[in-house]
mmCIF file of C-alpha atoms in Angstrom:
data_model
loop_
_atom_site.group_PDB
_atom_site.id
_atom_site.type_symbol
_atom_site.label_atom_id
_atom_site.label_comp_id
_atom_site.label_asym_id
_atom_site.label_seq_id
_atom_site.Cartn_x
_atom_site.Cartn_y
_atom_site.Cartn_z
ATOM 1 C CA MET A 135 75.298 81.846 167.335
ATOM 2 C CA ALA A 136 76.962 81.325 163.979
ATOM 3 C CA ARG A 137 76.459 78.301 162.087
ATOM 4 C CA ARG A 138 79.486 75.918 162.201
ATOM 5 C CA ARG A 139 80.973 75.445 158.632
ATOM 6 C CA TYR A 140 83.268 72.738 159.109
ATOM 7 C CA LEU A 141 83.366 69.447 160.819
ATOM 8 C CA ASP A 142 86.124 67.569 162.617
ATOM 9 C CA PRO A 143 87.213 64.261 160.802
ATOM 10 C CA PHE A 144 84.655 61.573 161.386
ATOM 11 C CA GLU A 145 83.845 57.971 160.519
ATOM 12 C CA CYS A 146 80.681 57.177 158.880
ATOM 13 C CA GLU A 147 78.453 54.108 157.383
ATOM 14 C CA ILE A 148 77.739 54.306 153.754
ATOM 15 C CA ASN A 149 74.035 53.681 153.514
ATOM 16 C CA SER A 150 73.284 53.894 149.818
ATOM 17 C CA LEU A 151 74.349 55.014 146.481
ATOM 18 C CA GLY A 152 73.852 58.787 145.403
ATOM 19 C CA PRO A 153 74.343 60.826 142.173
ATOM 20 C CA LYS A 154 77.364 60.293 140.125
ATOM 21 C CA GLY A 155 78.367 57.166 142.036
ATOM 22 C CA VAL A 156 79.021 58.786 145.461
ATOM 23 C CA GLY A 157 78.312 57.108 148.773
ATOM 24 C CA VAL A 158 75.807 58.624 150.894
ATOM 25 C CA ALA A 159 75.870 58.655 154.781
ATOM 26 C CA VAL A 160 74.984 60.737 157.549
ATOM 27 C CA ALA A 161 77.378 63.267 159.119
ATOM 28 C CA PRO A 162 77.648 63.995 162.878
ATOM 29 C CA ASP A 163 75.524 66.927 162.649
ATOM 30 C CA GLY A 164 72.711 65.039 161.052
ATOM 31 C CA ASN A 165 73.016 66.131 157.549
ATOM 32 C CA PRO A 166 73.739 63.870 154.680
ATOM 33 C CA VAL A 167 77.196 63.686 153.601
ATOM 34 C CA HIS A 168 78.413 62.642 149.951
ATOM 35 C CA VAL A 169 81.911 60.478 149.813
ATOM 36 C CA ARG A 170 83.854 59.664 147.012
ATOM 37 C CA PRO A 171 84.737 56.713 146.448
ATOM 38 C CA ALA A 172 82.823 54.773 148.943
ATOM 39 C CA ALA A 173 80.527 51.728 148.311
ATOM 40 C CA PRO A 174 77.244 51.054 150.095
ATOM 41 C CA GLY A 175 77.903 48.915 153.201
ATOM 42 C CA SER A 176 81.310 50.022 153.854
ATOM 43 C CA ARG A 177 82.576 52.348 156.774
ATOM 44 C CA VAL A 178 84.891 55.166 155.773
ATOM 45 C CA ALA A 179 86.943 58.043 157.668
ATOM 46 C CA VAL A 180 86.267 61.314 155.942
ATOM 47 C CA VAL A 181 87.086 64.903 156.140
ATOM 48 C CA ALA A 182 84.307 67.125 155.272
ATOM 49 C CA ALA A 183 85.306 69.481 152.324
ATOM 50 C CA GLY A 184 82.355 72.116 152.518
ATOM 51 C CA ARG A 185 78.371 72.121 152.460
ATOM 52 C CA ARG A 186 76.094 73.123 149.901
ATOM 53 C CA LYS A 187 72.286 72.963 150.070
ATOM 54 C CA GLY A 188 72.373 71.056 153.376
ATOM 55 C CA VAL A 189 74.666 68.279 151.995
ATOM 56 C CA TRP A 190 78.411 67.792 153.011
ATOM 57 C CA ARG A 191 80.927 67.176 150.620
ATOM 58 C CA SER A 192 83.810 65.014 151.926
ATOM 59 C CA ARG A 193 87.270 63.634 151.116
ATOM 60 C CA ARG A 194 87.793 59.937 151.906
ATOM 61 C CA GLN A 195 90.803 59.393 154.234
ATOM 62 C CA ALA A 196 90.726 55.713 154.820
ATOM 63 C CA LEU A 197 88.444 52.472 154.173
ATOM 64 C CA ILE A 198 87.644 51.344 158.043
ATOM 65 C CA ARG A 199 85.579 48.329 156.770
ATOM 66 C CA PRO A 200 84.917 46.986 153.256
ATOM 67 C CA PRO A 201 81.299 46.152 152.190
ATOM 68 C CA ALA A 202 79.986 42.655 152.735
ATOM 69 C CA GLU A 203 80.064 42.057 148.926
ATOM 70 C CA GLY A 204 83.427 43.808 148.485
ATOM 71 C CA GLN A 205 86.512 43.052 146.192
ATOM 72 C CA VAL A 206 90.053 44.316 146.116
ATOM 73 C CA PRO A 207 90.026 47.110 143.154
ATOM 74 C CA PRO A 208 92.471 45.888 140.410
ATOM 75 C CA CYS A 209 93.349 49.327 139.185
ATOM 76 C CA PRO A 210 96.273 51.175 140.941
ATOM 77 C CA GLN A 211 94.517 54.538 140.163
ATOM 78 C CA PHE A 212 91.334 53.626 141.996
ATOM 79 C CA GLY A 213 90.384 56.223 144.657
ATOM 80 C CA THR A 214 92.371 59.054 142.837
ATOM 81 C CA CYS A 215 91.158 58.859 139.229
ATOM 82 C CA GLY A 216 88.066 60.546 138.479
ATOM 83 C CA GLY A 217 86.444 57.516 136.683
ATOM 84 C CA CYS A 218 85.448 54.425 138.313
ATOM 85 C CA GLN A 219 83.816 54.753 141.758
ATOM 86 C CA LEU A 220 82.629 51.211 142.609
ATOM 87 C CA GLN A 221 85.402 48.810 142.182
ATOM 88 C CA GLU A 222 85.414 47.959 145.742
ATOM 89 C CA LEU A 223 82.042 46.316 145.323
ATOM 90 C CA GLN A 224 81.441 43.086 143.317
ATOM 91 C CA LEU A 225 79.369 43.582 139.902
ATOM 92 C CA THR A 226 76.205 42.079 141.022
ATOM 93 C CA ALA A 227 75.997 44.577 143.968
ATOM 94 C CA GLN A 228 77.048 47.396 141.855
ATOM 95 C CA ARG A 229 73.966 46.784 139.696
ATOM 96 C CA ARG A 230 71.608 46.276 142.514
ATOM 97 C CA HIS A 231 72.511 49.682 144.200
ATOM 98 C CA LYS A 232 72.289 51.547 140.858
ATOM 99 C CA ALA A 233 68.833 49.981 140.200
ATOM 100 C CA ALA A 234 67.825 51.329 143.845
ATOM 101 C CA PHE A 235 69.220 54.626 143.116
ATOM 102 C CA ALA A 236 67.550 54.969 139.760
ATOM 103 C CA LEU A 237 64.122 53.871 141.243
ATOM 104 C CA SER A 238 64.429 56.203 144.197
ATOM 105 C CA GLN A 239 64.970 59.111 141.713
ATOM 106 C CA VAL A 240 61.726 58.032 139.785
ATOM 107 C CA GLN A 241 59.857 57.895 142.969
ATOM 108 C CA GLN A 242 61.042 61.189 144.034
ATOM 109 C CA HIS A 243 59.597 62.899 140.860
ATOM 110 C CA ILE A 244 56.501 60.805 140.284
ATOM 111 C CA GLY A 245 55.585 59.337 143.557
ATOM 112 C CA PRO A 246 55.378 55.572 144.571
ATOM 113 C CA LEU A 247 55.228 52.978 141.735
ATOM 114 C CA THR A 248 52.174 50.678 141.939
ATOM 115 C CA ASP A 249 51.296 47.805 139.604
ATOM 116 C CA VAL A 250 54.526 48.309 137.842
ATOM 117 C CA ARG A 251 56.935 45.474 136.861
ATOM 118 C CA ILE A 252 60.573 46.580 137.437
ATOM 119 C CA HIS A 253 63.262 44.377 135.729
ATOM 120 C CA PRO A 254 66.786 43.936 137.239
ATOM 121 C CA VAL A 255 69.745 45.726 135.568
ATOM 122 C CA ARG A 256 71.261 43.501 132.887
ATOM 123 C CA GLY A 257 74.526 43.618 131.255
ATOM 124 C CA THR A 258 77.796 41.924 130.464
ATOM 125 C CA ASP A 259 79.356 39.450 132.698
ATOM 126 C CA ALA A 260 82.585 41.387 132.478
ATOM 127 C CA ALA A 261 83.378 43.952 135.075
ATOM 128 C CA PHE A 262 86.396 44.967 132.902
ATOM 129 C CA ARG A 263 87.703 45.510 129.466
ATOM 130 C CA TYR A 264 84.266 46.096 128.182
ATOM 131 C CA ARG A 265 84.243 49.607 126.919
ATOM 132 C CA ASN A 266 85.249 50.721 123.407
ATOM 133 C CA LYS A 267 86.210 54.242 123.940
ATOM 134 C CA VAL A 268 88.432 56.449 126.239
ATOM 135 C CA GLU A 269 89.596 59.845 126.453
ATOM 136 C CA LEU A 270 92.775 61.034 128.458
ATOM 137 C CA SER A 271 93.982 64.478 129.161
ATOM 138 C CA PHE A 272 97.605 65.630 128.920
ATOM 139 C CA GLY A 273 98.839 67.925 131.731
ATOM 140 C CA PRO A 274 101.852 69.475 133.406
ATOM 141 C CA ARG A 275 100.686 68.901 136.823
ATOM 142 C CA ARG A 276 99.910 65.540 138.392
ATOM 143 C CA TRP A 277 97.550 64.661 141.188
ATOM 144 C CA VAL A 278 98.902 62.148 143.738
ATOM 145 C CA PRO A 279 97.654 60.972 146.987
ATOM 146 C CA GLU A 280 98.628 62.753 150.397
ATOM 147 C CA ALA A 281 101.103 59.893 151.348
ATOM 148 C CA ASP A 282 102.841 60.084 147.897
ATOM 149 C CA HIS A 283 102.890 63.914 147.988
ATOM 150 C CA ALA A 284 104.616 63.609 151.440
ATOM 151 C CA SER A 285 107.203 61.441 150.217
ATOM 152 C CA GLY A 286 108.304 63.841 147.488
ATOM 153 C CA ALA A 287 106.557 62.188 144.421
ATOM 154 C CA ALA A 288 106.934 64.587 141.314
ATOM 155 C CA THR A 289 103.781 66.565 140.651
ATOM 156 C CA GLU A 290 105.411 68.743 137.870
ATOM 157 C CA GLY A 291 106.376 67.425 134.452
ATOM 158 C CA SER A 292 104.568 65.822 131.544
ATOM 159 C CA PHE A 293 101.606 63.547 132.397
ATOM 160 C CA LEU A 294 98.757 61.578 130.677
ATOM 161 C CA GLY A 295 95.939 60.274 132.359
ATOM 162 C CA PHE A 296 92.347 61.130 133.763
ATOM 163 C CA HIS A 297 91.346 64.372 135.661
ATOM 164 C CA ALA A 298 91.175 63.921 139.425
ATOM 165 C CA PRO A 299 87.859 64.650 140.681
ATOM 166 C CA GLY A 300 86.960 68.255 140.655
ATOM 167 C CA ARG A 301 90.263 69.415 139.366
ATOM 168 C CA PHE A 302 90.504 70.705 135.835
ATOM 169 C CA ASP A 303 94.304 71.512 136.076
ATOM 170 C CA ARG A 304 95.774 68.257 137.365
ATOM 171 C CA VAL A 305 95.597 64.573 135.898
ATOM 172 C CA VAL A 306 96.074 61.331 137.577
ATOM 173 C CA ASP A 307 98.865 59.795 135.563
ATOM 174 C CA ALA A 308 97.617 56.483 133.966
ATOM 175 C CA SER A 309 99.641 53.832 132.313
ATOM 176 C CA GLU A 310 96.624 51.701 131.590
ATOM 177 C CA CYS A 311 92.789 51.780 131.962
ATOM 178 C CA TRP A 312 91.137 48.633 133.349
ATOM 179 C CA LEU A 313 87.871 49.538 131.446
ATOM 180 C CA VAL A 314 89.301 49.218 127.891
ATOM 181 C CA SER A 315 90.880 46.327 125.930
ATOM 182 C CA GLU A 316 94.359 45.099 126.211
ATOM 183 C CA ALA A 317 94.859 46.286 122.559
ATOM 184 C CA MET A 318 93.769 49.815 123.550
ATOM 185 C CA ASN A 319 96.208 49.968 126.411
ATOM 186 C CA GLU A 320 99.023 48.807 124.013
ATOM 187 C CA VAL A 321 98.131 51.874 121.891
ATOM 188 C CA LEU A 322 98.163 54.019 124.956
ATOM 189 C CA ALA A 323 101.424 52.832 126.046
ATOM 190 C CA ILE A 324 102.987 53.826 122.615
ATOM 191 C CA VAL A 325 101.463 57.235 122.788
ATOM 192 C CA ARG A 326 102.824 57.576 126.278
ATOM 193 C CA THR A 327 106.314 56.886 125.162
ATOM 194 C CA CYS A 328 106.081 59.434 122.293
ATOM 195 C CA ALA A 329 104.230 62.189 124.127
ATOM 196 C CA LEU A 330 106.244 62.028 127.556
ATOM 197 C CA HIS A 331 109.575 61.983 125.804
ATOM 198 C CA PRO A 332 111.668 64.933 126.703
ATOM 199 C CA ASP A 333 111.787 66.088 123.125
ATOM 200 C CA ALA A 334 107.875 65.876 122.566
ATOM 201 C CA PRO A 335 105.657 68.959 122.490
ATOM 202 C CA PRO A 336 104.891 70.158 125.998
ATOM 203 C CA PRO A 337 101.362 69.275 127.567
ATOM 204 C CA TYR A 338 98.837 72.093 127.584
ATOM 205 C CA ASP A 339 98.317 74.038 130.737
ATOM 206 C CA PRO A 340 94.736 74.880 131.370
ATOM 207 C CA ARG A 341 95.979 77.741 133.815
ATOM 208 C CA SER A 342 98.509 79.518 131.684
ATOM 209 C CA HIS A 343 97.012 78.414 128.207
ATOM 210 C CA GLU A 344 100.442 77.454 127.185
ATOM 211 C CA GLY A 345 101.908 74.071 125.674
ATOM 212 C CA GLN A 346 100.470 71.778 122.932
ATOM 213 C CA LEU A 347 99.102 68.401 123.724
ATOM 214 C CA ARG A 348 95.643 68.549 124.997
ATOM 215 C CA HIS A 349 93.850 65.220 124.754
ATOM 216 C CA LEU A 350 94.056 61.589 123.508
ATOM 217 C CA LEU A 351 90.849 59.771 122.445
ATOM 218 C CA LEU A 352 90.890 56.174 121.446
ATOM 219 C CA ARG A 353 87.890 54.328 120.059
ATOM 220 C CA GLU A 354 87.797 50.566 119.136
ATOM 221 C CA ALA A 355 85.379 48.866 116.569
ATOM 222 C CA ASP A 356 85.399 45.703 114.721
ATOM 223 C CA ASP A 357 87.868 46.838 112.179
ATOM 224 C CA GLY A 358 90.520 48.181 114.794
ATOM 225 C CA ILE A 359 91.476 51.138 116.750
ATOM 226 C CA LEU A 360 91.200 54.717 115.857
ATOM 227 C CA ALA A 361 93.308 57.300 117.828
ATOM 228 C CA VAL A 362 92.698 61.161 117.946
ATOM 229 C CA ILE A 363 95.344 63.572 119.105
ATOM 230 C CA PHE A 364 94.069 67.032 120.038
ATOM 231 C CA THR A 365 96.511 69.922 120.184
ATOM 232 C CA ALA A 366 96.305 73.528 121.001
ATOM 233 C CA HIS A 367 97.897 74.818 117.795
ATOM 234 C CA ASP A 368 98.898 73.785 114.316
ATOM 235 C CA THR A 369 102.675 74.297 113.858
ATOM 236 C CA PRO A 370 105.304 72.499 111.736
ATOM 237 C CA ALA A 371 106.986 71.107 114.885
ATOM 238 C CA ILE A 372 103.509 69.357 116.120
ATOM 239 C CA ALA A 373 102.841 68.110 112.503
ATOM 240 C CA ALA A 374 106.252 66.617 112.648
ATOM 241 C CA TRP A 375 105.642 64.939 115.866
ATOM 242 C CA ALA A 376 102.192 63.775 114.852
ATOM 243 C CA GLU A 377 103.842 62.087 111.695
ATOM 244 C CA ALA A 378 106.395 60.268 113.917
ATOM 245 C CA LEU A 379 103.470 59.098 116.173
ATOM 246 C CA ALA A 380 101.716 57.735 113.146
ATOM 247 C CA LEU A 381 104.731 55.793 112.082
ATOM 248 C CA ALA A 382 104.937 54.322 115.586
ATOM 249 C CA LEU A 383 101.284 53.382 115.678
ATOM 250 C CA VAL A 384 101.116 52.091 112.150
ATOM 251 C CA ASP A 385 100.658 48.472 113.052
ATOM 252 C CA ARG A 386 98.303 49.130 115.998
ATOM 253 C CA VAL A 387 95.709 51.487 114.717
ATOM 254 C CA VAL A 388 93.520 51.803 111.632
ATOM 255 C CA GLY A 389 93.839 55.366 111.651
ATOM 256 C CA LEU A 390 95.416 58.482 113.515
ATOM 257 C CA GLN A 391 93.658 61.883 113.427
ATOM 258 C CA TRP A 392 95.203 64.950 114.503
ATOM 259 C CA ARG A 393 92.931 67.972 115.535
ATOM 260 C CA THR A 394 93.356 71.307 116.936
#
């Protein structure tokens, strides 16, 4: 009898945290299943998207029950962005589950730890607005949730955001990021206005290798914010646009770099 390669949609309990922040559960056939995003302690409805080395990869359809130490994610891109995975879990619980995963990986490779003092994970009290660097990608195609796609939301055009999980060719359009400061988000808003204007250079298409705008990097230090724009080519039109962007950012950043 041939092995069944797919499973019907099912619900599962997320038991623990796995690599790269995925939730780990058990599929109806007894094999482990990785769910993204899914916090430990929650119950979710999923669709299996394939199996590799005995582990199912799945796509979350709905949150059936939030975790006991849950919270409402503040970011509107949560669940579609390829960044944060645990916003549905309070910060103290996030750190506890991360520590448990790290310890399990160490024990898997060197065996049980005896007579070893293990310190808890320590960090800032802030769950958001703590990062000093962010990198976003321009793209001509946008990733949207199934419900928005069915309602006719535009998926072709000019977008700036983060790559959807597992997709090199689609970005989740993001007007802000909850992990960086308000000042960095203000810079992001100005870049979006200049870059997504109809007269701006087109975004780079990783499929056809056409277009110009590729990435935006923002880094914040004590003396201010540095913005870096990456483009596919060096042309007079791009140079003129970069100069206009520099003027728009003159009071917001300490420097603007343009790289090809």
